[in-house]
mmCIF file of C-alpha atoms and ligand atoms in Angstrom:
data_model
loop_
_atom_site.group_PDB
_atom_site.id
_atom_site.type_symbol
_atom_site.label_atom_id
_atom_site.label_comp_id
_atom_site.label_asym_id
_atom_site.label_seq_id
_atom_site.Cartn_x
_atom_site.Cartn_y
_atom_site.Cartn_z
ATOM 1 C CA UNK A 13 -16.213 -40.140 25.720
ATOM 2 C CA UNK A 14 -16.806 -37.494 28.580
ATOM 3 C CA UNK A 15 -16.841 -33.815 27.510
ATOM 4 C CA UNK A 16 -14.407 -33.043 29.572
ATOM 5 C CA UNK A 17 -12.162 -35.811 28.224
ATOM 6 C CA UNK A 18 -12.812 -34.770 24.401
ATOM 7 C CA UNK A 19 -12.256 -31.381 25.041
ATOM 8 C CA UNK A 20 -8.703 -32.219 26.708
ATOM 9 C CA UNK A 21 -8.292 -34.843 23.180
ATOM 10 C CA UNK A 22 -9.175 -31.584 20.942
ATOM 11 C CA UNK A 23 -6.796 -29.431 22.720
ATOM 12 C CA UNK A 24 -3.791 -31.801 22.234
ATOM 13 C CA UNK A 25 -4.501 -32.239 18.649
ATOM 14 C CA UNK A 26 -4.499 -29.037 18.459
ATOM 15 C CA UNK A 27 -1.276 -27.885 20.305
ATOM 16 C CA UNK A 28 0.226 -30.790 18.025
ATOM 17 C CA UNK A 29 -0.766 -29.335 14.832
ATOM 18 C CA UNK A 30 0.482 -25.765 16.029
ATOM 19 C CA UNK A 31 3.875 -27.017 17.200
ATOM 20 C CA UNK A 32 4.656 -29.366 14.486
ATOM 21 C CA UNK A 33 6.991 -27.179 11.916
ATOM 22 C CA UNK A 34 5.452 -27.099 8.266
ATOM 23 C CA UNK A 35 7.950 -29.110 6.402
ATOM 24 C CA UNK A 36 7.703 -28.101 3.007
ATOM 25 C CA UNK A 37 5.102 -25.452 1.258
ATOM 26 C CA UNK A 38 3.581 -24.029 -1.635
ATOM 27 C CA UNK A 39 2.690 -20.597 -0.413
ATOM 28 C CA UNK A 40 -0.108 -18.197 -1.699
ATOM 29 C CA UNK A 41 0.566 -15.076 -1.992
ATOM 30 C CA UNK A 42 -2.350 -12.277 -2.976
ATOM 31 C CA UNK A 43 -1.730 -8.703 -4.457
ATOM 32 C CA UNK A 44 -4.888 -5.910 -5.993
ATOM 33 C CA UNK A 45 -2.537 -4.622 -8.725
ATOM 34 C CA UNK A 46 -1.987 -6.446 -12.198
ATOM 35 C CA UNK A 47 1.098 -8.783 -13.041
ATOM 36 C CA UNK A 48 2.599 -5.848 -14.115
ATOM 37 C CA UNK A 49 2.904 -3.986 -11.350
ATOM 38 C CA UNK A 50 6.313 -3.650 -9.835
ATOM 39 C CA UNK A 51 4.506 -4.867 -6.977
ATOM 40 C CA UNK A 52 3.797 -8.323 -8.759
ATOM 41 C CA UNK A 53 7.743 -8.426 -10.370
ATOM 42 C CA UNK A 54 8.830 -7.977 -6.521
ATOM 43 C CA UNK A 55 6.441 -11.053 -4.938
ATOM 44 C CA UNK A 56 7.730 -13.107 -8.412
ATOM 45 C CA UNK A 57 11.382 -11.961 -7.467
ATOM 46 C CA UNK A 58 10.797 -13.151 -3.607
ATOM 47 C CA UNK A 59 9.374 -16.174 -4.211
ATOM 48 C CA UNK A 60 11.714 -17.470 -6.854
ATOM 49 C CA UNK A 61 14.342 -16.438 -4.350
ATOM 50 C CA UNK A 62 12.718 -18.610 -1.331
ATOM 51 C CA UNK A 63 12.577 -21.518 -3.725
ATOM 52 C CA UNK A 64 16.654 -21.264 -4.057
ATOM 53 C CA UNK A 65 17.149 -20.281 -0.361
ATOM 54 C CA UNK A 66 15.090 -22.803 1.175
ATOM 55 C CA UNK A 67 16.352 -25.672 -1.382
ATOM 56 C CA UNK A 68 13.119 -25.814 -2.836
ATOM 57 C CA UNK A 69 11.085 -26.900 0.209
ATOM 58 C CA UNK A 70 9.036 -23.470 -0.240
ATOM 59 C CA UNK A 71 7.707 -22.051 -3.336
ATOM 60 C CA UNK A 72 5.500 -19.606 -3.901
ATOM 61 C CA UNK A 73 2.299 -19.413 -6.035
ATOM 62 C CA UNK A 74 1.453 -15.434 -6.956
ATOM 63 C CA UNK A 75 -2.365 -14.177 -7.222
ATOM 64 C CA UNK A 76 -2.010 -10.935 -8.873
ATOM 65 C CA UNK A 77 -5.008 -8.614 -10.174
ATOM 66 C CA UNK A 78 -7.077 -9.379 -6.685
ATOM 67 C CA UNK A 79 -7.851 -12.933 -8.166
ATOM 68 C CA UNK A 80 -8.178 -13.935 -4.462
ATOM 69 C CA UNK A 81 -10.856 -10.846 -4.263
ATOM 70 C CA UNK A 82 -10.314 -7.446 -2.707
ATOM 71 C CA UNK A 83 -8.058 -6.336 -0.030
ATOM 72 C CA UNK A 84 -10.794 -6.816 2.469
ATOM 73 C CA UNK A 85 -11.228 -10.050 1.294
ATOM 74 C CA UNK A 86 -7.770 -11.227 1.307
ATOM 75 C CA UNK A 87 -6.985 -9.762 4.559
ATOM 76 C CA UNK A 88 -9.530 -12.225 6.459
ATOM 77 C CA UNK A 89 -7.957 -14.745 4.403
ATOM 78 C CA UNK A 90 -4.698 -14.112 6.079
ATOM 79 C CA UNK A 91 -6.678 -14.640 9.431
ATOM 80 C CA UNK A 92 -8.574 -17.429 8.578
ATOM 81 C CA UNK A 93 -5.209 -19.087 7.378
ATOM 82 C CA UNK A 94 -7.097 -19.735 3.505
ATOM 83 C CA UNK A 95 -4.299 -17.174 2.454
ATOM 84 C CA UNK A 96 -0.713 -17.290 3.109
ATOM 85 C CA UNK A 97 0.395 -14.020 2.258
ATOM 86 C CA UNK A 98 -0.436 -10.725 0.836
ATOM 87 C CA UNK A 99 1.437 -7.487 -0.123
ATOM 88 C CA UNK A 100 -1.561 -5.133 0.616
ATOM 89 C CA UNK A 101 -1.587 -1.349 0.547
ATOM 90 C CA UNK A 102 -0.918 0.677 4.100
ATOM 91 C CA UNK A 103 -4.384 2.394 3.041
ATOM 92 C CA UNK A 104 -6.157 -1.169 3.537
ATOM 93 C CA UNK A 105 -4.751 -1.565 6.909
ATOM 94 C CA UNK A 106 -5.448 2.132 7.938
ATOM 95 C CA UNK A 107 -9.125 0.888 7.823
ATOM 96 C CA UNK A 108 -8.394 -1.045 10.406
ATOM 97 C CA UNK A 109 -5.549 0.906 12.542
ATOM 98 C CA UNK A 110 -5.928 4.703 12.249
ATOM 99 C CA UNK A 111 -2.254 4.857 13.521
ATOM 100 C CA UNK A 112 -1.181 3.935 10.165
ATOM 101 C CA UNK A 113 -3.001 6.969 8.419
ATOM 102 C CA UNK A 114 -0.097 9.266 9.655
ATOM 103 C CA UNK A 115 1.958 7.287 7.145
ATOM 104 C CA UNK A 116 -0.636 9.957 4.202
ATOM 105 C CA UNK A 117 0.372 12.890 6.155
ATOM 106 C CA UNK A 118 0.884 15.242 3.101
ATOM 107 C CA UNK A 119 4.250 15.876 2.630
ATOM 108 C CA UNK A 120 5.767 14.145 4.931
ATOM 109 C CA UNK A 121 8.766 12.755 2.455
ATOM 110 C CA UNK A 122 9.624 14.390 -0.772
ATOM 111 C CA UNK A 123 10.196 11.329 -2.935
ATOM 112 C CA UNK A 124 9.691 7.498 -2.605
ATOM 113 C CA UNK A 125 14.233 7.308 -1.754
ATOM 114 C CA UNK A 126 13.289 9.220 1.116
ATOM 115 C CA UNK A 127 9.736 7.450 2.146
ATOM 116 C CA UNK A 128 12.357 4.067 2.130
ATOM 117 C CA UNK A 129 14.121 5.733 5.171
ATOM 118 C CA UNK A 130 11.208 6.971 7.107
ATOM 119 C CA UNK A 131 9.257 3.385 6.737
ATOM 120 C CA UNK A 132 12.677 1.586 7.970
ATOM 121 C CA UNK A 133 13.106 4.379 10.539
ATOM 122 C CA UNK A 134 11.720 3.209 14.393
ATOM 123 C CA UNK A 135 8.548 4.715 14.356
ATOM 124 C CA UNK A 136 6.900 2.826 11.160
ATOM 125 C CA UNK A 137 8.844 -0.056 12.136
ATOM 126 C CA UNK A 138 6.799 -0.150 15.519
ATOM 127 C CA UNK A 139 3.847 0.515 13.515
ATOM 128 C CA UNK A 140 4.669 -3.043 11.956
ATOM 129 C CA UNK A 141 5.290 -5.001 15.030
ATOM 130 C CA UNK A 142 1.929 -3.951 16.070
ATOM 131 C CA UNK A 143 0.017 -6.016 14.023
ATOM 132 C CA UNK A 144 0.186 -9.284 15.212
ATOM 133 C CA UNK A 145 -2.194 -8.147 17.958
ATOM 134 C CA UNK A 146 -4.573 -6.147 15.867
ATOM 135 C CA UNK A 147 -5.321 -7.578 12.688
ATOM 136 C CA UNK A 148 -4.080 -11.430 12.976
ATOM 137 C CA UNK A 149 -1.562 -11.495 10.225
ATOM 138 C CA UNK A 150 2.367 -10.708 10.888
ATOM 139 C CA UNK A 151 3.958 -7.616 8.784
ATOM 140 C CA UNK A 152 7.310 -8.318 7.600
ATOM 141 C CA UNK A 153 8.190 -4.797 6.119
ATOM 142 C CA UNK A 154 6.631 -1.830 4.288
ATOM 143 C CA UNK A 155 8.040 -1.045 0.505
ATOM 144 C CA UNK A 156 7.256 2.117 -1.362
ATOM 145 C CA UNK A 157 5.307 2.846 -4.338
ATOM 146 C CA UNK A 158 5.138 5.776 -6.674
ATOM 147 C CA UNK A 159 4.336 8.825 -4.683
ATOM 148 C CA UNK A 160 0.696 10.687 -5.315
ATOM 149 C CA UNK A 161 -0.287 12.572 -8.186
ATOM 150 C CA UNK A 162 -3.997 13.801 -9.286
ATOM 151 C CA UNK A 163 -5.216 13.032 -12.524
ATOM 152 C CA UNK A 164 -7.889 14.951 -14.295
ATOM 153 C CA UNK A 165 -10.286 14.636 -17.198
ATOM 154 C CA UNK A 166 -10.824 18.676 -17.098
ATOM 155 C CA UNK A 167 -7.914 21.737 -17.137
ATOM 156 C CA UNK A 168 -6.881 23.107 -13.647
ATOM 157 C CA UNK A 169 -4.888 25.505 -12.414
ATOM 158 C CA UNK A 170 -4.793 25.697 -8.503
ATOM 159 C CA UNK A 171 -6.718 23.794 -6.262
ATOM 160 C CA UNK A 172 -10.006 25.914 -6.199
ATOM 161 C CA UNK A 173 -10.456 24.121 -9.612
ATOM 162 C CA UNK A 174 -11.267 21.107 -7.516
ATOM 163 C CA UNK A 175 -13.868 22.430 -6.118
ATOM 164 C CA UNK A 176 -17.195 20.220 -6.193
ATOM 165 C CA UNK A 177 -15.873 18.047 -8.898
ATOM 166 C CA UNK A 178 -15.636 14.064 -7.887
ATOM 167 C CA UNK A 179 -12.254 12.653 -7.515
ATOM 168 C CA UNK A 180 -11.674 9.421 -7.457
ATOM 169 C CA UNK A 181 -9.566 8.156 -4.307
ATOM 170 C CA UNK A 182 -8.321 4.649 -2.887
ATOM 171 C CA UNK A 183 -10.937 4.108 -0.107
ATOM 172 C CA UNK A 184 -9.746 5.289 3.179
ATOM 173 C CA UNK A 185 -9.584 7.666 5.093
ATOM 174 C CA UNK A 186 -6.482 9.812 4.687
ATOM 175 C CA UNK A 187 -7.354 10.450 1.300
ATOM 176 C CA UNK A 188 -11.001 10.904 1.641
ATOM 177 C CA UNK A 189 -10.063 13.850 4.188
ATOM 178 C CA UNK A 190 -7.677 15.459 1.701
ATOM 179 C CA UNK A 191 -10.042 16.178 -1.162
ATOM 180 C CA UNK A 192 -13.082 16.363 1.103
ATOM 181 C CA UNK A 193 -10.753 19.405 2.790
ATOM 182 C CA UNK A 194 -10.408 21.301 -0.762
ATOM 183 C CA UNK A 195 -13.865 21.303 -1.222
ATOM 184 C CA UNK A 196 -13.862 18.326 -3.899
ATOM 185 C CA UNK A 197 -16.633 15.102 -3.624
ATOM 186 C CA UNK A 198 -14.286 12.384 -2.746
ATOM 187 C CA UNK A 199 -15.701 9.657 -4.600
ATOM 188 C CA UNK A 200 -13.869 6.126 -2.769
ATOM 189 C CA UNK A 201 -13.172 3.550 -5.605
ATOM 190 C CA UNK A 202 -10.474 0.735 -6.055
ATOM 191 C CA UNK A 203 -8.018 0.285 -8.347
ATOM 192 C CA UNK A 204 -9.401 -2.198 -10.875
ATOM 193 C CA UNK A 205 -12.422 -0.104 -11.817
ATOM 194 C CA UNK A 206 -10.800 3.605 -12.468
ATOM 195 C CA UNK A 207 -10.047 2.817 -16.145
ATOM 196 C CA UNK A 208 -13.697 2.575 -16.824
ATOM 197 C CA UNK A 209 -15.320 5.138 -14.584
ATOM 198 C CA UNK A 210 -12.847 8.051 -15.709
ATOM 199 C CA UNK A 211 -13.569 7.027 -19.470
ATOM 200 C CA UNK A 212 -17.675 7.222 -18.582
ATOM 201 C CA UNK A 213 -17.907 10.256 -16.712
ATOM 202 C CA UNK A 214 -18.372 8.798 -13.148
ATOM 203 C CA UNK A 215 -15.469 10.746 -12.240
ATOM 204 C CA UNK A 216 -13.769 13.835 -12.944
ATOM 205 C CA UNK A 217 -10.263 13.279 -11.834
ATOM 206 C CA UNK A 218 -8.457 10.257 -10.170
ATOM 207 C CA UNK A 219 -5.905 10.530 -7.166
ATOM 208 C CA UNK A 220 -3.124 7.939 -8.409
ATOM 209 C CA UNK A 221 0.398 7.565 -9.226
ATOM 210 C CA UNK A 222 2.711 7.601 -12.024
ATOM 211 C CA UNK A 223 2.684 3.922 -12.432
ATOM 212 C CA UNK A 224 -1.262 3.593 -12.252
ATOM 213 C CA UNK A 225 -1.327 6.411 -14.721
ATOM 214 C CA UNK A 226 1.146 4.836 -17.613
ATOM 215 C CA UNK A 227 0.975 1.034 -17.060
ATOM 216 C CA UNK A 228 -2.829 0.889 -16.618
ATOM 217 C CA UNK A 229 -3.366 3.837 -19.758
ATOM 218 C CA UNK A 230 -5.310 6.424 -16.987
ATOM 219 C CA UNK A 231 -3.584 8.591 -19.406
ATOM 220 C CA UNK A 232 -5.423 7.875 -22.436
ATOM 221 C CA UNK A 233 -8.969 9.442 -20.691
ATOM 222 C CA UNK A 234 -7.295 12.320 -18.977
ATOM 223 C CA UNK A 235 -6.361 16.204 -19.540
ATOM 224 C CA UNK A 236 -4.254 17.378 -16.813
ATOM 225 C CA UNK A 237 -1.554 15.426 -14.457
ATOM 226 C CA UNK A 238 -0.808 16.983 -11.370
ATOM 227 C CA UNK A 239 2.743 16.139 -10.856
ATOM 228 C CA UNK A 240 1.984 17.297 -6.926
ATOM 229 C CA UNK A 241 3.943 13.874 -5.328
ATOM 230 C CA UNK A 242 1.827 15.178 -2.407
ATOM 231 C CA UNK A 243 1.749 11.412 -0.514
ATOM 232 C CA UNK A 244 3.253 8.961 -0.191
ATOM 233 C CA UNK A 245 1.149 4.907 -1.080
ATOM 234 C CA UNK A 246 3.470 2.090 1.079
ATOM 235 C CA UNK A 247 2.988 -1.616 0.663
ATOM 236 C CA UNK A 248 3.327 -4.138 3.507
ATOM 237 C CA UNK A 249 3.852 -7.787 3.208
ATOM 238 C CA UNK A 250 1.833 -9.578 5.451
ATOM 239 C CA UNK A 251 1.819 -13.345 6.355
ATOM 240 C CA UNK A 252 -0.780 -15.010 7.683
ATOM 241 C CA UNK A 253 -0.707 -15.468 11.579
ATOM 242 C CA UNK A 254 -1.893 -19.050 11.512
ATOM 243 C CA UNK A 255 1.229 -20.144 9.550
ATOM 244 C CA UNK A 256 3.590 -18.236 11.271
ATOM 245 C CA UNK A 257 2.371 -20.266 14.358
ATOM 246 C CA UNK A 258 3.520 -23.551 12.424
ATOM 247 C CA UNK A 259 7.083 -22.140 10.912
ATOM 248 C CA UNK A 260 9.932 -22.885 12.590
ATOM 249 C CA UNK A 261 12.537 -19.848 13.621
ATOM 250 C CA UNK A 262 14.514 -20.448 10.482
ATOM 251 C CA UNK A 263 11.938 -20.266 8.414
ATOM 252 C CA UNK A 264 10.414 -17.734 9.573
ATOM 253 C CA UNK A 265 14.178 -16.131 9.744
ATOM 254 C CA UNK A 266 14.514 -16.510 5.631
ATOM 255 C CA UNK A 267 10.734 -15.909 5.248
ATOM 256 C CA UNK A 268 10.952 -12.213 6.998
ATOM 257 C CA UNK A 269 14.574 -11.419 5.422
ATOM 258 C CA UNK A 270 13.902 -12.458 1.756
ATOM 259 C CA UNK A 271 10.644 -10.583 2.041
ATOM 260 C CA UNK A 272 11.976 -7.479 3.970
ATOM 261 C CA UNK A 273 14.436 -7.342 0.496
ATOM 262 C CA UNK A 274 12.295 -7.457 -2.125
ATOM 263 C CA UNK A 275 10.016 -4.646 -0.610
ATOM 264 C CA UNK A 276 12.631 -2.501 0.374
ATOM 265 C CA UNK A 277 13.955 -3.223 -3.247
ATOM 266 C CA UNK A 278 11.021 -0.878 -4.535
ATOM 267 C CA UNK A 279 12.389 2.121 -2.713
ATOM 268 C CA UNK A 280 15.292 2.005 -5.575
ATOM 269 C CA UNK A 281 12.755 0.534 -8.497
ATOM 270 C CA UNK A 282 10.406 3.190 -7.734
ATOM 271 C CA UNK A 283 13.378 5.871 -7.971
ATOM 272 C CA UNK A 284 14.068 4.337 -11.513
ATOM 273 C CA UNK A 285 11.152 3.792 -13.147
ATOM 274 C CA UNK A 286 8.844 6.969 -12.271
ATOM 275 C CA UNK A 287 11.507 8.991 -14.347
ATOM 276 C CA UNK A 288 10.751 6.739 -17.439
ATOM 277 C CA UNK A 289 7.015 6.693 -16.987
ATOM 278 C CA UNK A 290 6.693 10.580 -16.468
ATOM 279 C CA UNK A 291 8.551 11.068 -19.444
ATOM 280 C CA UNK A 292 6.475 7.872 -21.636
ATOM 281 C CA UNK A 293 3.775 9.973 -20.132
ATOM 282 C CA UNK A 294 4.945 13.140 -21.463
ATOM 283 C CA UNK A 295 6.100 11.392 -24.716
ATOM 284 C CA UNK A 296 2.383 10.458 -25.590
ATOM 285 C CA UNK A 297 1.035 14.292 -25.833
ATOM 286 C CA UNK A 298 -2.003 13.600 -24.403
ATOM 287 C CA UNK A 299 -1.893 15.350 -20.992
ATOM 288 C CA UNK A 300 -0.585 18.774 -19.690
ATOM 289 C CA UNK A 301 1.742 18.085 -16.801
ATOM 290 C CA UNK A 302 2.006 20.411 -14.199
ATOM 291 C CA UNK A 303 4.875 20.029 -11.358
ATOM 292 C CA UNK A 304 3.264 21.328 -8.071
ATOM 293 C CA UNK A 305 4.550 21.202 -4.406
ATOM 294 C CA UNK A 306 2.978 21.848 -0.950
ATOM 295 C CA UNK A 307 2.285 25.511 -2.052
ATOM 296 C CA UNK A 308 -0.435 24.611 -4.740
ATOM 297 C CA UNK A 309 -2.792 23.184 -1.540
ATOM 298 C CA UNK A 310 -1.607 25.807 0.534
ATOM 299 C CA UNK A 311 -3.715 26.046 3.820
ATOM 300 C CA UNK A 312 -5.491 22.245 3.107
ATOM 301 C CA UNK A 313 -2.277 20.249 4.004
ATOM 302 C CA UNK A 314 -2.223 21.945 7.659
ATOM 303 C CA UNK A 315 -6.184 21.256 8.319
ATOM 304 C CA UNK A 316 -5.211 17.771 7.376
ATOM 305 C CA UNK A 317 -2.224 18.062 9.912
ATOM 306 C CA UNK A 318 -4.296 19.298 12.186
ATOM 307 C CA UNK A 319 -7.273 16.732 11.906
ATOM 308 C CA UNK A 320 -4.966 14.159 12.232
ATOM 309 C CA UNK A 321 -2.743 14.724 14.979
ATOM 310 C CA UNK A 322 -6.576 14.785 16.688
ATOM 311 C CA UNK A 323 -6.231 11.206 15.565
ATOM 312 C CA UNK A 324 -3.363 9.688 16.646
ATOM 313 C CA UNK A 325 0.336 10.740 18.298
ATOM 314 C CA UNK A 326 2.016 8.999 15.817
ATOM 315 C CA UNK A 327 1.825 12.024 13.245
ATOM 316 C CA UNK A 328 3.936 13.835 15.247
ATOM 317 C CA UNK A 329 6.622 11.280 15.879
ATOM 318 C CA UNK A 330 6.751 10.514 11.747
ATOM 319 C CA UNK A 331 7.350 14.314 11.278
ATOM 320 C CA UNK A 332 10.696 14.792 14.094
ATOM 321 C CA UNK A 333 11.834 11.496 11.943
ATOM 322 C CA UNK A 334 10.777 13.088 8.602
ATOM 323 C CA UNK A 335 12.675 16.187 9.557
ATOM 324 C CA UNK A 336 15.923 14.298 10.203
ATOM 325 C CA UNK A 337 15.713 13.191 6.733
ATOM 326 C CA UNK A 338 14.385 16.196 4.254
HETATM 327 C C1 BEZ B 20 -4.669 2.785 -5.482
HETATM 328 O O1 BEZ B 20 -5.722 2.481 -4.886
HETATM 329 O O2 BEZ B 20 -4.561 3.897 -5.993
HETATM 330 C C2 BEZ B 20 -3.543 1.812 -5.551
HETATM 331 C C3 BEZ B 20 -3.765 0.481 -5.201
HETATM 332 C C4 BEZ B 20 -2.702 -0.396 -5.269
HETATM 333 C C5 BEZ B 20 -1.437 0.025 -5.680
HETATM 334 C C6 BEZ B 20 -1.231 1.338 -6.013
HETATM 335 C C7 BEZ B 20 -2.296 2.230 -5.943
#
């Protein structure tokens, strides 16, 4: 055969194979955080839901506890089509789209109720349809997660006590800048190995969240929480751009809505369950808890303003929206 004449064969298998509508599927679906994780209950939730909704033609198979490997990992997954979906954190995409980092401003929201309005509000929600183009995988919605707290193995009383000690932070930007800002070695880490590096020394304190600090024990190796809810940690789902190619508008339709649901169903979970954990926390005696607000970072939350609208516009359009809500 010609060149010429395969090339034209390749191309209309090809075109084939991306208009022909994927009948029926088991779809995998990859998440960093353990089975436990709210996180993990929601994808479980959403799948068993898509099962009922799509009269079983598409189920879903959950990898929890980065069994698929790290965000990094799964994410060119989604692109090479090996993975069908993920619910990823914002911070993993912010490596990739500094936009996104205006979602850490400090402050912006005071509590994960109000962090469900801003990421459904017009400016986040562009944020999502931008993705398509820049990372190769289709975001469906953004969900919430317990907002920020610090963690430490030592006392403190105001943020000075940071000073030079290494905090453990989720590795991107936003929060690198934060502690780097006050002074403190931000030490980038992910989730799976903070357990073990707090308990040995390799770190002094741990930027986390409620739910990281109770249902994975941080607890049990620290001496201080700073109840500071000082940012907030969205999830996204994400589906891989090569299937969304091969689903057919109703699918895609029942794909994007049951998905959009379950994530937006953390804004209330989260509002629930961070009451119980602080107080299980509490309950154990093992850590001083100290409620903070902007005040206790004082002038580092406006260099980090001021860094980032350097960055990218969309800080300021998150704050008018913020300001419509707080
Ligand atoms: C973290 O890196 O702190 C993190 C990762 C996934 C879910 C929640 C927190």
């Amino acid at each position: 055969m010609k060149l010429k004449t395969l090339f034209k064969a390749l191309a209309l298998t090809a075109s084939i194979a991306l208009s022909s509508s994927v009948a029926a599927k088991d779809m995998r679906l990859g998440l960093i955080v353990p089975a436990s994780h709210e996180w993990s209950k929601a994808a479980t939730a959403m799948g068993e839901e898509l099962k009922e909704k799509s009269g079983g033609r598409h189920t879903m198979s959950i990898f929890p506890a980065g069994q698929l490997g790290n965000e990094a990992q799964m994410l060119q997954q989604l692109q090479t089509g090996a993975l069908d979906m993920a619910f990823m954190t914002v911070a993993e995409i912010t490596n990739r789209s500094e936009d996104f980092g205006a979602l850490f401003a400090p402050y912006l929201v005071k509590n994960v109720h109000d962090s469900g309005i801003l990421l459904n509000g017009p400016t986040a929600q562009k944020l999502l349809d931008s993705l398509a183009a820049d990372i190769g995988a289709v975001g469906l919605g953004f969900g919430g997660a317990s907002m920020r707290l610090l963690l430490t193995a030592f006392p403190i009383q105001s943020a000075e006590d940071l000073k030079g000690r290494k905090i453990r932070i989720t590795p991107f930007p936003p929060a690198k800048d934060f502690y780097q800002i006050m002074g403190a070695a931000s030490t980038p880490m992910p989730v799976t190995d903070v357990y073990d590096s707090l308990a040995n020394g390799q770190v002094d304190g741990v930027d986390a969240d409620l739910e990281l600090v109770w249902r994975m024990k941080f607890y049990e190796r620290g001496n201080t929480l700073l109840h500071s809810s000082h940012m907030m940690f969205p999830v996204i789902g994400l589906v891989s751009g090569r299937l969304w190619q091969q689903l057919d508008e109703a699918d895609r339709e029942l794909i994007r809505e049951t998905t959009r649901k379950h994530l937006n169903g953390l804004f209330k979970t989260y509002g629930v369950v961070e009451a119980e954990m602080l107080e299980n926390i509490r309950g154990t005696g093992k850590v001083q808890i100290i409620e903070a607000g902007p005040e206790f970072f004082s002038s580092i939350n406006q260099q980090w303003e001021t860094l980032w609208n350097k960055r990218t516009p969309v800080l300021q359009e998150l704050r008018k929206e913020a300001a419509q809500i707080n």
